[in-house]
PDB file of C-alpha atoms and ligand atoms in Angstrom:
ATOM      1  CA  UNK A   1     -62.783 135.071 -75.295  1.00 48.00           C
ATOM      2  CA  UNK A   2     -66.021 136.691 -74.134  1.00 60.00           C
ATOM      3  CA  UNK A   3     -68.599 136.695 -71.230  1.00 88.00           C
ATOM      4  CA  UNK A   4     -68.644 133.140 -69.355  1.00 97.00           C
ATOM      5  CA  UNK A   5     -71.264 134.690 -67.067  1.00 98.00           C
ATOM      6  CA  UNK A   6     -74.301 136.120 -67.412  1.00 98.00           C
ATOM      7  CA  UNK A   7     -76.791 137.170 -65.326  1.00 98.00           C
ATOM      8  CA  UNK A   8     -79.400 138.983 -65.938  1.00 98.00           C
ATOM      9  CA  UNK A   9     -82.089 140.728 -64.151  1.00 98.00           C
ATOM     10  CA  UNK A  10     -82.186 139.306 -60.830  1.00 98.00           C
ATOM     11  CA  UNK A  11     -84.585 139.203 -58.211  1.00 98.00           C
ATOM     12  CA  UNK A  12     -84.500 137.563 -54.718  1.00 98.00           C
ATOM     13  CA  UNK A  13     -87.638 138.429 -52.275  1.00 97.00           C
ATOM     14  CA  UNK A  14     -87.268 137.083 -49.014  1.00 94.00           C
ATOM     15  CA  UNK A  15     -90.279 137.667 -46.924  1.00 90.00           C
ATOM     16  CA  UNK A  16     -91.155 141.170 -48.702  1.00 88.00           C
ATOM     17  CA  UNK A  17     -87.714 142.243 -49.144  1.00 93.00           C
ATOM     18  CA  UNK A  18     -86.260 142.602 -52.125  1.00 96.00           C
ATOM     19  CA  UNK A  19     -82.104 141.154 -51.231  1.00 98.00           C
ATOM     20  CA  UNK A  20     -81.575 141.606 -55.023  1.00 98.00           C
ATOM     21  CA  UNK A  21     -83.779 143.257 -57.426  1.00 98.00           C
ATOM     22  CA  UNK A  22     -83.531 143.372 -61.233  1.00 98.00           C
ATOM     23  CA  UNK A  23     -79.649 143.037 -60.347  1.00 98.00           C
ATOM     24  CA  UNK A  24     -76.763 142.193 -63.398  1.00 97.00           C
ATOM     25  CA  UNK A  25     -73.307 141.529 -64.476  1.00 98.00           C
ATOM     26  CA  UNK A  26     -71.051 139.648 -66.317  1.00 98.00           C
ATOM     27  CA  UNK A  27     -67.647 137.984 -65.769  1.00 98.00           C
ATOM     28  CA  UNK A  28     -65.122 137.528 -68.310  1.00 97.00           C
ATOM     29  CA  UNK A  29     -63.049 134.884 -68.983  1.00 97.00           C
ATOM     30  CA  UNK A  30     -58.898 135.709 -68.052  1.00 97.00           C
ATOM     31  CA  UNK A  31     -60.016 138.190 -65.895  1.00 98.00           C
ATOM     32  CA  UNK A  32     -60.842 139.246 -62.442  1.00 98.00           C
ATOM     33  CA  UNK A  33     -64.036 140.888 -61.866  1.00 98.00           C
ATOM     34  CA  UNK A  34     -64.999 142.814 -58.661  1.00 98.00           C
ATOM     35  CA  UNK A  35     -68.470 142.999 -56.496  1.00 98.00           C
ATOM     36  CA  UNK A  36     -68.265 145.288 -53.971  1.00 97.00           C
ATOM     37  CA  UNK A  37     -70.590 147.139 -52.044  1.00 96.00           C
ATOM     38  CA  UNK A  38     -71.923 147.960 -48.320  1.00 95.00           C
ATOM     39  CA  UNK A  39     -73.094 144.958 -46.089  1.00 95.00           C
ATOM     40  CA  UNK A  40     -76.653 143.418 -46.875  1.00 96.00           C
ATOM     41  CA  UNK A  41     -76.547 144.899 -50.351  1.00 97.00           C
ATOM     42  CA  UNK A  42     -76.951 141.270 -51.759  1.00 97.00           C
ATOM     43  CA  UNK A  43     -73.587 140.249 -52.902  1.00 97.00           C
ATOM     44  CA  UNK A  44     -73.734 136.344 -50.995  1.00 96.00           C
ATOM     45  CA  UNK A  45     -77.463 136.095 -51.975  1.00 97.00           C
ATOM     46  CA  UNK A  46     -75.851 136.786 -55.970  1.00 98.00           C
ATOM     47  CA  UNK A  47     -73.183 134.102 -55.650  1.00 97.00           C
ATOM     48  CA  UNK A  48     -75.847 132.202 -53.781  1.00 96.00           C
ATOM     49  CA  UNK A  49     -78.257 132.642 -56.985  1.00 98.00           C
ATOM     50  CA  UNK A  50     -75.449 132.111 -59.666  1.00 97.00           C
ATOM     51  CA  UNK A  51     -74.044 129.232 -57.928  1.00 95.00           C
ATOM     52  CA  UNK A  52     -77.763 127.471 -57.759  1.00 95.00           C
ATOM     53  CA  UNK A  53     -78.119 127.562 -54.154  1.00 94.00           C
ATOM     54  CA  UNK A  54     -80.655 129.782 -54.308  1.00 96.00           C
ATOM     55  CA  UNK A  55     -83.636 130.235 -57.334  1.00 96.00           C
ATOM     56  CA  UNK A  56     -84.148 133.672 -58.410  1.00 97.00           C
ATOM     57  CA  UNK A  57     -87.752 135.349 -57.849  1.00 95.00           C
ATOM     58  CA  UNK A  58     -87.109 136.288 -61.556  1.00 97.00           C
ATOM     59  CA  UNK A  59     -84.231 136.350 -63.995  1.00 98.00           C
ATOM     60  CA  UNK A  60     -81.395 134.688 -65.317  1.00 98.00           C
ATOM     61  CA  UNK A  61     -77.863 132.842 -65.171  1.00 98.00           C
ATOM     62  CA  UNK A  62     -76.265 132.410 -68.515  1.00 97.00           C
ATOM     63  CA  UNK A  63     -72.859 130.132 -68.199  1.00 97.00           C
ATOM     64  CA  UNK A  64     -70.908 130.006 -71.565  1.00 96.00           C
ATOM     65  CA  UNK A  65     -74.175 131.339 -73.341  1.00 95.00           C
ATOM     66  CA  UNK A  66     -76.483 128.422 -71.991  1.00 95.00           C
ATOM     67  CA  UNK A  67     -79.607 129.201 -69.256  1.00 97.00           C
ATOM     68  CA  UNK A  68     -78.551 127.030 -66.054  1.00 97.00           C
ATOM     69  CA  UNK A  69     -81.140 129.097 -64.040  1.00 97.00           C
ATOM     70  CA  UNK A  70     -83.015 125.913 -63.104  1.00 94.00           C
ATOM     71  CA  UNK A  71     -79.517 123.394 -63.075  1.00 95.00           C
ATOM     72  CA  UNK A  72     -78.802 122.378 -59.628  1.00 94.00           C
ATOM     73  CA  UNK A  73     -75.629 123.247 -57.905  1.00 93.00           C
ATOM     74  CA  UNK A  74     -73.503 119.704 -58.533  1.00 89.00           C
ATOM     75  CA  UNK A  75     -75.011 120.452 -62.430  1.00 92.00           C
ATOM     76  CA  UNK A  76     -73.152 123.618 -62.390  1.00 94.00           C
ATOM     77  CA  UNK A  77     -70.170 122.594 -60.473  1.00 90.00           C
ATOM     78  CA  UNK A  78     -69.896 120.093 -62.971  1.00 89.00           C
ATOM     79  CA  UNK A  79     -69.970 123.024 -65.845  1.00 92.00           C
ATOM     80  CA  UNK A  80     -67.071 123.994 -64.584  1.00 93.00           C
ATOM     81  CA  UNK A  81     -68.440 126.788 -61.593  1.00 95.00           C
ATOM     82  CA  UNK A  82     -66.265 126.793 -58.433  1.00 93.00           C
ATOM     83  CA  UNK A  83     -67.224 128.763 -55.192  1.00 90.00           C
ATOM     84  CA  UNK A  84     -65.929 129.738 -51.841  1.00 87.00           C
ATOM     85  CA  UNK A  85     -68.200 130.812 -48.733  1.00 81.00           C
ATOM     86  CA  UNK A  86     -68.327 133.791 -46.359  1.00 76.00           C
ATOM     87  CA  UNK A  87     -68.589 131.066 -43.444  1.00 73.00           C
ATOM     88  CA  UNK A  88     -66.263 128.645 -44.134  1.00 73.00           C
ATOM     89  CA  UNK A  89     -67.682 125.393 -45.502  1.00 80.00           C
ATOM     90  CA  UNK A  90     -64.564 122.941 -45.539  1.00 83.00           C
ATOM     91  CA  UNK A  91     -64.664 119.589 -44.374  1.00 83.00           C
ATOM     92  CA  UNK A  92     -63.575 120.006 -40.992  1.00 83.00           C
ATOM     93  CA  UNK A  93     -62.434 115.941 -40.279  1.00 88.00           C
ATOM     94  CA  UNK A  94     -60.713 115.892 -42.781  1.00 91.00           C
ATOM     95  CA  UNK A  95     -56.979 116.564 -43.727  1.00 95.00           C
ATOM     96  CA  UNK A  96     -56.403 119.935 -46.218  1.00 95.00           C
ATOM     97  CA  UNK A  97     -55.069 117.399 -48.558  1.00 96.00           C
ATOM     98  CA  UNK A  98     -57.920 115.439 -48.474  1.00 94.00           C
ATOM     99  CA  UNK A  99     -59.983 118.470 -48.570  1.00 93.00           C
ATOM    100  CA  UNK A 100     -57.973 118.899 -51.674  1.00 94.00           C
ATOM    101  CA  UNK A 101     -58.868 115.950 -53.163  1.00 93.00           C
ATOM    102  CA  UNK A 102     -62.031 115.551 -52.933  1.00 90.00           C
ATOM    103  CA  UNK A 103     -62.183 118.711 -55.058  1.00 89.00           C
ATOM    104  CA  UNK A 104     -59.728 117.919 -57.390  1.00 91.00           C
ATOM    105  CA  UNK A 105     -61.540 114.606 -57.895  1.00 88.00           C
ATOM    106  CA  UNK A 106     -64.479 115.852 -59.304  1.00 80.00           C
ATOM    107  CA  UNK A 107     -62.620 118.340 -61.735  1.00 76.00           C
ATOM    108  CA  UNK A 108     -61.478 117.183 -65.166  1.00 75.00           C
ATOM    109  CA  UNK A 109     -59.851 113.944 -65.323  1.00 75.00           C
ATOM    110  CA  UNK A 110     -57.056 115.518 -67.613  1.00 76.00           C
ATOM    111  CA  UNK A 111     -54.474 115.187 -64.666  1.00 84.00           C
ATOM    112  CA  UNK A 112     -54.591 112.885 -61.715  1.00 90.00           C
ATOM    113  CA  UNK A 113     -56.077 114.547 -58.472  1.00 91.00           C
ATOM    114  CA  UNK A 114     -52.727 113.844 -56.337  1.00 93.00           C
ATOM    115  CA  UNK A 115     -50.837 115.678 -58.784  1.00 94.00           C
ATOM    116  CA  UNK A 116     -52.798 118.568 -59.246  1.00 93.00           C
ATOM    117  CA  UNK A 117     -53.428 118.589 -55.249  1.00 95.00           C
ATOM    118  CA  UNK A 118     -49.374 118.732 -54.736  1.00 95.00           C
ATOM    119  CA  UNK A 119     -48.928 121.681 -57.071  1.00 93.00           C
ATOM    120  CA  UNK A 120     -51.879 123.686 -55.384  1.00 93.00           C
ATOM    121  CA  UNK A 121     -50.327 123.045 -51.849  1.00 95.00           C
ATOM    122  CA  UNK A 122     -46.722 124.147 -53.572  1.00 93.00           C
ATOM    123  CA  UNK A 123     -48.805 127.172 -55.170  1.00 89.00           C
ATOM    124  CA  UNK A 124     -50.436 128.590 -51.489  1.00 89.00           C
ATOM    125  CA  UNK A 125     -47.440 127.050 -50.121  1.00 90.00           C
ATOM    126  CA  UNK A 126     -49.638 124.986 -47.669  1.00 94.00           C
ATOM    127  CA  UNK A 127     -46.852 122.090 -46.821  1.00 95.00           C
ATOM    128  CA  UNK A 128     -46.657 122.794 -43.270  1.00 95.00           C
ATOM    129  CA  UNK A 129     -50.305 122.399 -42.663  1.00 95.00           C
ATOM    130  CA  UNK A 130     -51.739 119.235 -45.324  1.00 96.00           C
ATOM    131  CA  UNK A 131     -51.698 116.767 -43.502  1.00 96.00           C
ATOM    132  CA  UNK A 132     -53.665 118.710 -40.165  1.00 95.00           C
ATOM    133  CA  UNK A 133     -57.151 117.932 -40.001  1.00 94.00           C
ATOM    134  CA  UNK A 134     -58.915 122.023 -41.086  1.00 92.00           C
ATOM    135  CA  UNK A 135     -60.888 122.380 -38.019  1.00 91.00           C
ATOM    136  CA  UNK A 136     -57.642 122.764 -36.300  1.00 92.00           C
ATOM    137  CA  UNK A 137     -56.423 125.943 -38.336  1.00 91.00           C
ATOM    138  CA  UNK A 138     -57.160 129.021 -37.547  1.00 88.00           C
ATOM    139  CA  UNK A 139     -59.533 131.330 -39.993  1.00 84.00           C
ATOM    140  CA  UNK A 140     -57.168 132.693 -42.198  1.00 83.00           C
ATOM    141  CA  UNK A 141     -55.492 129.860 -42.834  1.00 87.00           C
ATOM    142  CA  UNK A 142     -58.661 127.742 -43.225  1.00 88.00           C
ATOM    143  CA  UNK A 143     -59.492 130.258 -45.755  1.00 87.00           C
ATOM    144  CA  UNK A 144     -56.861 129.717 -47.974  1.00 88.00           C
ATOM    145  CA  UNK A 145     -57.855 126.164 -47.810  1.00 91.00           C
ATOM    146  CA  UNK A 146     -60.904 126.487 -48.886  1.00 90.00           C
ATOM    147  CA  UNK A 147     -59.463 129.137 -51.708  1.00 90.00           C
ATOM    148  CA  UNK A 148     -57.651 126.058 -52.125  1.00 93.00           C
ATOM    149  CA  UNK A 149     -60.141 123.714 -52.594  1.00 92.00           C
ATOM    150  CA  UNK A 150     -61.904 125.302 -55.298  1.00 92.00           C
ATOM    151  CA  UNK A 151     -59.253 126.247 -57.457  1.00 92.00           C
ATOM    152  CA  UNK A 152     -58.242 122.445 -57.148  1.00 92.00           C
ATOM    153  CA  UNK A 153     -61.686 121.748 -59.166  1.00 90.00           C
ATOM    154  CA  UNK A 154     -60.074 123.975 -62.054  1.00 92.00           C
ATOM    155  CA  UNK A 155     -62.949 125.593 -62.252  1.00 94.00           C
ATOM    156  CA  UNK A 156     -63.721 128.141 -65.993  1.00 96.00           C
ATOM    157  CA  UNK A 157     -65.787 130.249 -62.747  1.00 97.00           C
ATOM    158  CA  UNK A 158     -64.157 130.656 -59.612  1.00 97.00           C
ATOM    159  CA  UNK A 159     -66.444 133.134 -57.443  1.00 97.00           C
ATOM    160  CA  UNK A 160     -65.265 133.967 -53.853  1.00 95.00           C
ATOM    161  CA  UNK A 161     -66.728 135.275 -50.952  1.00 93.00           C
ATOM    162  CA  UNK A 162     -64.409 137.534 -49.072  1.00 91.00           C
ATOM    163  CA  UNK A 163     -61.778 135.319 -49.365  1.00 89.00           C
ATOM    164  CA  UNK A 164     -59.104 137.931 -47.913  1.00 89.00           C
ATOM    165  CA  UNK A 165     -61.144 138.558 -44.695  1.00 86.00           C
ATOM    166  CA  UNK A 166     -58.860 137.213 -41.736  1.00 82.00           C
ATOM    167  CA  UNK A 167     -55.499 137.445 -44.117  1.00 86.00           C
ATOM    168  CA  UNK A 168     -52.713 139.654 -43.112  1.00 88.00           C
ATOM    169  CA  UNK A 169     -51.200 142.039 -45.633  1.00 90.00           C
ATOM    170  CA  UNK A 170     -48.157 139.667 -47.564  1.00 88.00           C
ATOM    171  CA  UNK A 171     -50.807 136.743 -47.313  1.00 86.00           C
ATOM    172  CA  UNK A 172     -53.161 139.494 -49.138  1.00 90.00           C
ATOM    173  CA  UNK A 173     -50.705 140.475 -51.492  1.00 90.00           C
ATOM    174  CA  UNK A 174     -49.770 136.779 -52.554  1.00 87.00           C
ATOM    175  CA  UNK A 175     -53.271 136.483 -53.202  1.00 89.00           C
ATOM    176  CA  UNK A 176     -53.835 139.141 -55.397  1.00 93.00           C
ATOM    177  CA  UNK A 177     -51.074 137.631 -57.342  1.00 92.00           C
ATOM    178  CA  UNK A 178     -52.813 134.267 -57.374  1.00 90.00           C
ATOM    179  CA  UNK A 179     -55.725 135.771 -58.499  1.00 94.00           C
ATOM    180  CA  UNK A 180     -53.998 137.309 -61.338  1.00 95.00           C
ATOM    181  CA  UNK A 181     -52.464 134.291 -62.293  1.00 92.00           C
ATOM    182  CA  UNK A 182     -55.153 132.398 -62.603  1.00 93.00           C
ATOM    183  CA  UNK A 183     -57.018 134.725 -64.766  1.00 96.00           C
ATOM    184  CA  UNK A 184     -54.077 134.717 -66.918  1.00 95.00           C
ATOM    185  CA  UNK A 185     -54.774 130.949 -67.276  1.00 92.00           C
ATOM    186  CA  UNK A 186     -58.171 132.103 -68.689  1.00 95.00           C
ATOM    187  CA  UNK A 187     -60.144 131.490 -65.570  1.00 96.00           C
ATOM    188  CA  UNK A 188     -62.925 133.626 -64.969  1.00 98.00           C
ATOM    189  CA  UNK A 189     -62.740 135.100 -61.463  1.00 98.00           C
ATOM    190  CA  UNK A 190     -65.385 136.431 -59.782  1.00 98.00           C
ATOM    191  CA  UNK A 191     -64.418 138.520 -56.263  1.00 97.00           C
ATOM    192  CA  UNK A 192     -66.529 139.615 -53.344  1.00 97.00           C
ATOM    193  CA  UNK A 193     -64.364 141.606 -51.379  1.00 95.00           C
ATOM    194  CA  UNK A 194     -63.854 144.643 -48.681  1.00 93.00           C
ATOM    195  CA  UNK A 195     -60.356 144.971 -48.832  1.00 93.00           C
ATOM    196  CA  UNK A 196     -60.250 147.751 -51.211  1.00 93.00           C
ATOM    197  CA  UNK A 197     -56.707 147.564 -52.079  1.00 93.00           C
ATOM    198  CA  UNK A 198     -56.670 144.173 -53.525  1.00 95.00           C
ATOM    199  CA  UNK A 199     -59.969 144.937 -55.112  1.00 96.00           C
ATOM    200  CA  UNK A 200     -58.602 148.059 -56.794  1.00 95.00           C
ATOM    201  CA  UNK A 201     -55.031 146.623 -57.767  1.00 95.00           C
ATOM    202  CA  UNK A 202     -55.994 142.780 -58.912  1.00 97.00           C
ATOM    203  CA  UNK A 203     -59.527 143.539 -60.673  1.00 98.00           C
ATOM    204  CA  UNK A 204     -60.050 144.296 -64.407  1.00 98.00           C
ATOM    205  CA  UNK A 205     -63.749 145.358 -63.785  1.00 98.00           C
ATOM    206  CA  UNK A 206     -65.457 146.274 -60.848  1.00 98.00           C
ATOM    207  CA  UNK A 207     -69.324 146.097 -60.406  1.00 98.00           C
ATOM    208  CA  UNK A 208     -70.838 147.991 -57.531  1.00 97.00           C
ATOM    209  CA  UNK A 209     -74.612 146.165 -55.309  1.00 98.00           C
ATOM    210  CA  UNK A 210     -76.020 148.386 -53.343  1.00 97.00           C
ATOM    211  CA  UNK A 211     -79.754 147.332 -51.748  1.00 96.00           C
ATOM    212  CA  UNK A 212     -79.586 144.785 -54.265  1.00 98.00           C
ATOM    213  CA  UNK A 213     -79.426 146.601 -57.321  1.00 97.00           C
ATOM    214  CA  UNK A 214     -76.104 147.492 -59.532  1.00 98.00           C
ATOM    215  CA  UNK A 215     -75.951 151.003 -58.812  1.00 97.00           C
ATOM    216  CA  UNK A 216     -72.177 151.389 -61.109  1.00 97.00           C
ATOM    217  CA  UNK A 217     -69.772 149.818 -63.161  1.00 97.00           C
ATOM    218  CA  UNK A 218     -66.577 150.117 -64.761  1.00 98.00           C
ATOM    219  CA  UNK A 219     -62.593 149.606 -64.329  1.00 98.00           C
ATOM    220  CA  UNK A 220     -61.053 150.237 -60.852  1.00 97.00           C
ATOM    221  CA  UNK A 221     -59.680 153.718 -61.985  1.00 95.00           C
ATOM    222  CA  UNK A 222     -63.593 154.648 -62.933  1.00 96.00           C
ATOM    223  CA  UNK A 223     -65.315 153.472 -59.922  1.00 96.00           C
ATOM    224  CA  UNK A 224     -63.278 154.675 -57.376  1.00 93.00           C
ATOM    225  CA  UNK A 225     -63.725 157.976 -58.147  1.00 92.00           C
ATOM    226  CA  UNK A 226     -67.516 157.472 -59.367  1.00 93.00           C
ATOM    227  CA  UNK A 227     -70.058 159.917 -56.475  1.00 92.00           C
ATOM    228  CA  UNK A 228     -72.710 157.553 -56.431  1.00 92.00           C
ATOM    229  CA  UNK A 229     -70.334 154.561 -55.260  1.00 93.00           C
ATOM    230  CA  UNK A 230     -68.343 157.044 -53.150  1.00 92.00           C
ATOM    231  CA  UNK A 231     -72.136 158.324 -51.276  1.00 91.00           C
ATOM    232  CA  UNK A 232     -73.327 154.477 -51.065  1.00 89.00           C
ATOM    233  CA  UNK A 233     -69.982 152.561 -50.153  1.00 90.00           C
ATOM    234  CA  UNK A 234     -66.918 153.927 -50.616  1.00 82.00           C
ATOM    235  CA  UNK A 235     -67.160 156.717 -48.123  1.00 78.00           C
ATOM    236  CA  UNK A 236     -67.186 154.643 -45.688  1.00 67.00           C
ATOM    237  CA  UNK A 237     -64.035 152.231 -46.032  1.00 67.00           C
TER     238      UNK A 237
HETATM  239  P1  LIG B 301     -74.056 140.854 -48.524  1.00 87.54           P
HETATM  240  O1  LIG B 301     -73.412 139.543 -48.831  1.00 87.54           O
HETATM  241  O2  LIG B 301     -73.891 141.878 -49.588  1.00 87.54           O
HETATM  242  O3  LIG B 301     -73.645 141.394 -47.184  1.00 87.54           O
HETATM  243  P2  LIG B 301     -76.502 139.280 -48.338  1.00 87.54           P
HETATM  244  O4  LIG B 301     -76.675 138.710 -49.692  1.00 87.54           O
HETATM  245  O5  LIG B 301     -75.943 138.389 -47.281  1.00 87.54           O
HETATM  246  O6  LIG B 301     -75.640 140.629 -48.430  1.00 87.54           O
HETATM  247  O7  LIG B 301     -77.894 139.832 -47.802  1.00 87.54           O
HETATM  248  C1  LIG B 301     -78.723 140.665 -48.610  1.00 87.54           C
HETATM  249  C2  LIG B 301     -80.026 140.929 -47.862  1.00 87.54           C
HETATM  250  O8  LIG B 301     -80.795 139.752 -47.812  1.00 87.54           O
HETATM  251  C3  LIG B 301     -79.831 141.392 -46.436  1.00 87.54           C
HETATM  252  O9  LIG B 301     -80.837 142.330 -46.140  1.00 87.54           O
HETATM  253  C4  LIG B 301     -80.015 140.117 -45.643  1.00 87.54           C
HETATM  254  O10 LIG B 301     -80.473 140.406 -44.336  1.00 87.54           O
HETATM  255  C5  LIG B 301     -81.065 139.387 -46.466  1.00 87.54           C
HETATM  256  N1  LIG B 301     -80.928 137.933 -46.375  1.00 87.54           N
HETATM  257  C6  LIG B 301     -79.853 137.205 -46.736  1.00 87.54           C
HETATM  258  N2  LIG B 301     -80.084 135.895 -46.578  1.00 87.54           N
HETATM  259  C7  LIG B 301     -81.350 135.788 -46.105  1.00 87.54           C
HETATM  260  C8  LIG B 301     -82.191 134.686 -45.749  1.00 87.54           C
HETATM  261  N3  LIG B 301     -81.753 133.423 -45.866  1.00 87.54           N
HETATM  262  N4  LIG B 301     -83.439 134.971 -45.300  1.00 87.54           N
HETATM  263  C9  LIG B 301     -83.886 136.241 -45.210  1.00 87.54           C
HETATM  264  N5  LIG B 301     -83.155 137.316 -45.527  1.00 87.54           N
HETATM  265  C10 LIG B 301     -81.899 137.100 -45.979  1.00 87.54           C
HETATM  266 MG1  LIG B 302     -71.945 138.504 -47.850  1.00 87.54          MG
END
């Protein structure tokens, strides 16, 4: 076991602003880490870096101890990184099974896609919507899909971008167990999130952006009681 992900001293400038600066963490394999903090603080610009859609100013992205700073996303993807947007990025045309499969596709040819593709839709019990095209479902829903779709990659790093945003509270809840589950498969799970409830009951470590840097981390138990999270972000939810 051990760090999958690394990264180290990050800085993103956009037109004189610093959206991350000198920011770090790491993500552990069979377990769910947190990222939390206010809005703007940087946390879709990070996935955005580790995920190679965006090139750091300056640092570094360590996957399983090798430098894919300058890999390109489909490079990384096929390293085994997985992500889900803030704005939903599914493939609207198409069916969520087909959604599905592209995904599982391009994952590791251990299994065939189909089969992998019917447990996931048994797993987020999705039966009553795979075969309706996903720019008929409504946001919640679609975001399971796309929750979905990346997990059907079987990805070693799953990051997701407030993936419970939309989801009422038992869809939340069955999530969080999902979550779990998977890092007990030895995924590495990476969570941007605002509902503080699943953050605090499903993560193992919690790692706190504010104005792009990492002002705190620690377990849930540490950081919720922590002053400088509580003054920056916490206060306020
Ligand atoms: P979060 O996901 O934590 O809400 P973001 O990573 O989306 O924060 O944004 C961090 C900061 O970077 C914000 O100040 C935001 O306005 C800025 N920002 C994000 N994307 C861009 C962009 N493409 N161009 C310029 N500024 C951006
Ligand atoms: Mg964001």
């Amino acid at each position: 076991m051990g760090s999958l992900l690394h990264v180290d001293e990050v800085t993103v400038v956009f037109g004189g602003n610093r959206a991350l600066d000198g920011a770090g963490l790491r993500a552990e394999r069979g377990a769910v880490t947190g990222l939390i903090g206010p809005n703007g603080a940087g946390k879709s610009t990070l996935f955005d870096v580790i995920s190679g859609l965006r090139k750091p100013t300056t640092g570094r992205v360590l996957l399983d101890g090798r430098d894919i700073t300058r890999l390109n996303p489909s490079r990384r993807a096929k390293r085994g990184l997985a992500r889900t947007f803030q704005r939903l990025e599914l493939f609207g045309r198409l069916s969520v099974r087909d959604n599905l499969l592209v995904a599982a596709e391009l994952g590791p040819k251990r299994r065939r896609a189909a089969t992998v593709v019917a447990d996931i839709i048994d797993r987020l019990e999705l039966h009553a919507v795979a075969d309706a095209t996903t720019d008929t479902l409504p946001t919640g829903l679609a975001r399971q899909v796309e929750v979905a779709r990346a997990i059907a990659a079987r990805p070693a790093l799953l990051l997701l971008d407030e993936p419970a945003a939309g989801q009422d509270h038992t869809e939340t809840a069955r999530f969080g167990a999902l979550l779990r589950a998977l890092a007990d498969d030895g995924t590495a799970v990476l969570l941007v999130e605002h509902d503080m409830d699943l953050v605090m009951n499903v993560c193992d470590e919690v790692f706190v952006l504010d104005l792009g840097k990492v002002i705190a981390s620690g377990p849930p138990s540490v950081i919720r009681t922590d002053e400088t999270v509580l003054a920056a972000y916490l206060g306020e939810v």
